[in-house]
Amino acid sequence: MVSLPTSPIREVGPRDGFQNEPETIPTEQKIELIDALARTGVKRLEVTSFVRADVIPQLADAAEVLRVDLPEDVG
């Protein structure tokens, strides 16, 4: 069997996607999506960013979102 080369994947959908939404997504829905992405096996997952809430209100819940328990091998 031939081994194919691998490429690391860094999922940034939650961080980049949430900040571009016109409406604020409820924290619990964000956590559900992040959990689902983590269960796909992706090893690098960017879930939020600490930014000024008056500039990017969609990420104002960063501290709450980071309380999610991700698998140990997800960074």
XYZ file of N, CA, C and O in Angstrom:
300
model
N 0.838 -1.177 0.000
C 0.000 0.000 0.000
C 0.885 1.243 0.000
O 1.868 1.337 0.718
N 0.519 2.227 -0.780
C 1.274 3.462 -0.908
C 0.821 4.441 0.177
O -0.366 4.644 0.394
N 1.782 5.029 0.864
C 1.462 6.053 1.857
C 1.332 7.398 1.168
O 2.204 7.800 0.396
N 0.248 8.068 1.451
C 0.044 9.401 0.887
C 0.579 10.441 1.861
O 0.523 10.251 3.076
N 1.090 11.540 1.329
C 1.573 12.592 2.230
C 0.399 13.191 3.009
O -0.739 13.172 2.548
N 0.678 13.688 4.180
C -0.363 14.312 4.988
C -0.111 15.812 5.096
O 1.029 16.265 4.957
N -1.158 16.526 5.325
C -1.066 17.966 5.541
C -1.843 18.311 6.800
O -2.975 17.869 6.968
N -1.251 19.088 7.682
C -1.983 19.483 8.883
C -3.120 20.442 8.522
O -2.989 21.259 7.610
N -4.221 20.319 9.220
C -5.374 21.196 9.009
C -5.565 22.044 10.257
O -5.583 21.525 11.366
N -5.708 23.331 10.053
C -6.017 24.255 11.148
C -7.404 24.821 10.861
O -7.586 25.582 9.918
N -8.361 24.429 11.671
C -9.735 24.892 11.504
C -9.903 26.237 12.197
O -9.676 26.354 13.400
N -10.267 27.268 11.448
C -10.450 28.608 12.009
C -11.885 29.095 11.842
O -12.184 30.252 12.120
N -12.757 28.208 11.409
C -14.151 28.582 11.157
C -14.842 29.265 12.318
O -15.489 30.300 12.126
N -14.739 28.714 13.534
C -15.418 29.397 14.633
C -14.917 30.827 14.855
O -15.710 31.753 14.934
N -13.629 31.000 14.905
C -13.087 32.353 15.170
C -13.400 33.288 14.010
O -13.971 34.367 14.190
N -13.038 32.906 12.802
C -13.254 33.779 11.646
C -14.728 33.902 11.287
O -15.196 34.973 10.921
N -15.443 32.801 11.395
C -16.851 32.810 10.994
C -17.746 33.574 11.941
O -18.584 34.378 11.509
N -17.590 33.346 13.234
C -18.455 34.014 14.208
C -18.305 35.534 14.146
O -19.270 36.268 14.278
N -17.097 36.013 13.958
C -16.893 37.463 13.968
C -17.477 38.135 12.731
O -17.705 39.343 12.735
N -17.752 37.380 11.685
C -18.301 37.950 10.456
C -19.818 37.872 10.367
O -20.402 38.391 9.424
N -20.434 37.231 11.338
C -21.895 37.135 11.333
C -22.505 38.473 11.758
O -22.030 39.102 12.697
N -23.571 38.899 11.080
C -24.191 40.179 11.454
C -24.895 40.115 12.815
O -24.962 41.112 13.518
N -25.385 38.962 13.183
C -26.050 38.775 14.473
C -25.132 37.986 15.395
O -24.333 37.174 14.949
N -25.284 38.201 16.694
C -24.494 37.454 17.661
C -25.082 36.059 17.846
O -26.283 35.915 18.072
N -24.243 35.045 17.726
C -24.660 33.651 17.903
C -24.618 33.341 19.394
O -23.628 33.664 20.063
N -25.659 32.708 19.936
C -25.641 32.366 21.364
C -24.431 31.499 21.724
O -24.020 30.623 20.959
N -23.874 31.746 22.884
C -22.673 31.044 23.341
C -22.858 29.530 23.278
O -21.968 28.812 22.814
N -23.989 29.030 23.735
C -24.223 27.579 23.743
C -24.175 26.997 22.332
O -23.647 25.903 22.126
N -24.696 27.716 21.350
C -24.632 27.236 19.967
C -23.194 27.220 19.461
O -22.787 26.316 18.727
N -22.418 28.220 19.848
C -21.002 28.232 19.463
C -20.288 27.013 20.039
O -19.530 26.330 19.350
N -20.547 26.742 21.311
C -19.892 25.615 21.979
C -20.299 24.295 21.327
O -19.460 23.408 21.138
N -21.558 24.161 20.941
C -22.007 22.935 20.265
C -21.268 22.738 18.951
O -20.851 21.626 18.621
N -21.109 23.803 18.166
C -20.388 23.695 16.896
C -18.920 23.363 17.126
O -18.355 22.492 16.444
N -18.297 24.023 18.091
C -16.886 23.766 18.392
C -16.692 22.319 18.824
O -15.750 21.648 18.397
N -17.594 21.821 19.648
C -17.523 20.428 20.092
C -17.651 19.477 18.901
O -16.899 18.512 18.783
N -18.577 19.763 18.006
C -18.756 18.911 16.820
C -17.502 18.925 15.945
O -17.074 17.879 15.445
N -16.905 20.095 15.767
C -15.672 20.173 14.980
C -14.541 19.396 15.645
O -13.772 18.705 14.976
N -14.431 19.501 16.954
C -13.379 18.781 17.680
C -13.546 17.273 17.520
O -12.560 16.538 17.426
N -14.791 16.805 17.464
C -15.035 15.359 17.330
C -14.718 14.834 15.933
O -14.671 13.628 15.723
N -14.458 15.714 14.958
C -14.084 15.247 13.625
C -12.652 14.737 13.590
O -12.257 14.088 12.629
N -11.873 15.075 14.623
C -10.484 14.622 14.655
C -9.479 15.703 14.293
O -8.282 15.457 14.317
N -9.952 16.900 13.958
C -9.028 17.989 13.644
C -8.166 18.272 14.874
O -8.639 18.219 16.002
N -6.885 18.522 14.663
C -5.949 18.704 15.775
C -5.711 20.164 16.132
O -5.243 20.467 17.218
N -5.961 21.086 15.215
C -5.774 22.522 15.479
C -7.113 23.208 15.249
O -7.656 23.167 14.157
N -7.621 23.847 16.280
C -8.950 24.451 16.220
C -8.909 25.818 16.897
O -8.680 25.909 18.099
N -9.086 26.870 16.111
C -9.111 28.227 16.657
C -10.565 28.599 16.910
O -11.349 28.739 15.969
N -10.929 28.752 18.188
C -12.342 28.878 18.531
C -12.805 30.302 18.795
O -13.992 30.601 18.659
N -11.917 31.199 19.169
C -12.326 32.570 19.474
C -11.099 33.461 19.532
O -9.974 33.010 19.293
N -11.324 34.701 19.884
C -10.237 35.654 20.047
C -10.664 36.685 21.088
O -11.835 37.039 21.171
N -9.707 37.133 21.891
C -9.997 38.180 22.869
C -9.821 39.527 22.182
O -8.701 39.960 21.918
N -10.947 40.133 21.870
C -10.969 41.421 21.183
C -11.918 42.350 21.922
O -12.684 41.919 22.784
N -11.878 43.605 21.581
C -12.774 44.570 22.220
C -14.219 44.283 21.835
O -14.562 44.214 20.646
N -15.055 44.118 22.836
C -16.464 43.794 22.606
C -17.201 44.900 21.863
O -18.156 44.628 21.129
N -16.762 46.139 22.012
C -17.442 47.221 21.298
C -17.074 47.242 19.817
O -17.783 47.821 19.007
N -15.998 46.574 19.452
C -15.577 46.505 18.061
C -16.102 45.232 17.391
O -16.605 45.271 16.263
N -15.985 44.103 18.088
C -16.461 42.817 17.559
C -17.328 42.162 18.632
O -16.876 41.281 19.369
N -18.579 42.575 18.733
C -19.452 42.052 19.788
C -19.729 40.547 19.664
O -20.046 39.897 20.650
N -19.553 39.992 18.478
C -19.800 38.564 18.275
C -18.821 37.691 19.059
O -19.083 36.510 19.277
N -17.694 38.240 19.480
C -16.694 37.470 20.236
C -16.595 37.926 21.691
O -15.645 37.590 22.392
N -17.582 38.668 22.163
C -17.566 39.178 23.536
C -17.608 38.068 24.576
O -17.222 38.274 25.721
N -18.040 36.878 24.184
C -18.149 35.745 25.111
C -16.933 34.823 25.059
O -17.016 33.650 25.425
N -15.791 35.331 24.646
C -14.588 34.506 24.461
C -14.238 33.686 25.700
O -13.922 32.498 25.591
N -14.293 34.279 26.878
C -13.930 33.557 28.100
C -14.875 32.377 28.337
O -14.429 31.294 28.724
N -16.160 32.566 28.083
C -17.124 31.472 28.258
C -16.895 30.366 27.226
O -16.962 29.180 27.550
N -16.641 30.762 25.994
C -16.415 29.782 24.923
C -15.181 28.939 25.228
O -15.179 27.726 24.999
N -14.153 29.541 25.786
C -12.921 28.800 26.076
C -13.061 27.824 27.238
O -12.174 27.013 27.467
N -14.152 27.873 27.942
C -14.376 26.907 29.029
C -14.801 25.537 28.513
O -14.885 24.588 29.278
N -15.058 25.426 27.225
C -15.469 24.155 26.635
C -14.353 23.116 26.814
O -13.172 23.445 26.720
N -14.733 21.889 27.122
C -13.756 20.806 27.274
C -13.517 20.137 25.934
O -14.342 19.347 25.465
N -12.379 20.455 25.318
C -12.001 19.830 24.070
C -11.171 18.600 24.342
O -10.553 18.486 25.411
N -11.133 17.665 23.412
C -10.243 16.511 23.597
C -8.809 16.984 23.829
O -8.391 18.024 23.310
N -8.044 16.232 24.592
C -6.686 16.629 24.953
C -5.768 16.827 23.763
O -4.827 17.607 23.816
N -6.027 16.128 22.647
C -5.123 16.233 21.508
C -5.495 17.358 20.548
O -4.901 17.511 19.513
N -6.475 18.181 20.915
C -6.844 19.339 20.104
C -6.186 20.562 20.707
O -6.279 20.813 21.889
N -5.517 21.338 19.870
C -4.818 22.523 20.361
C -5.298 23.783 19.729
O -6.026 23.849 18.822
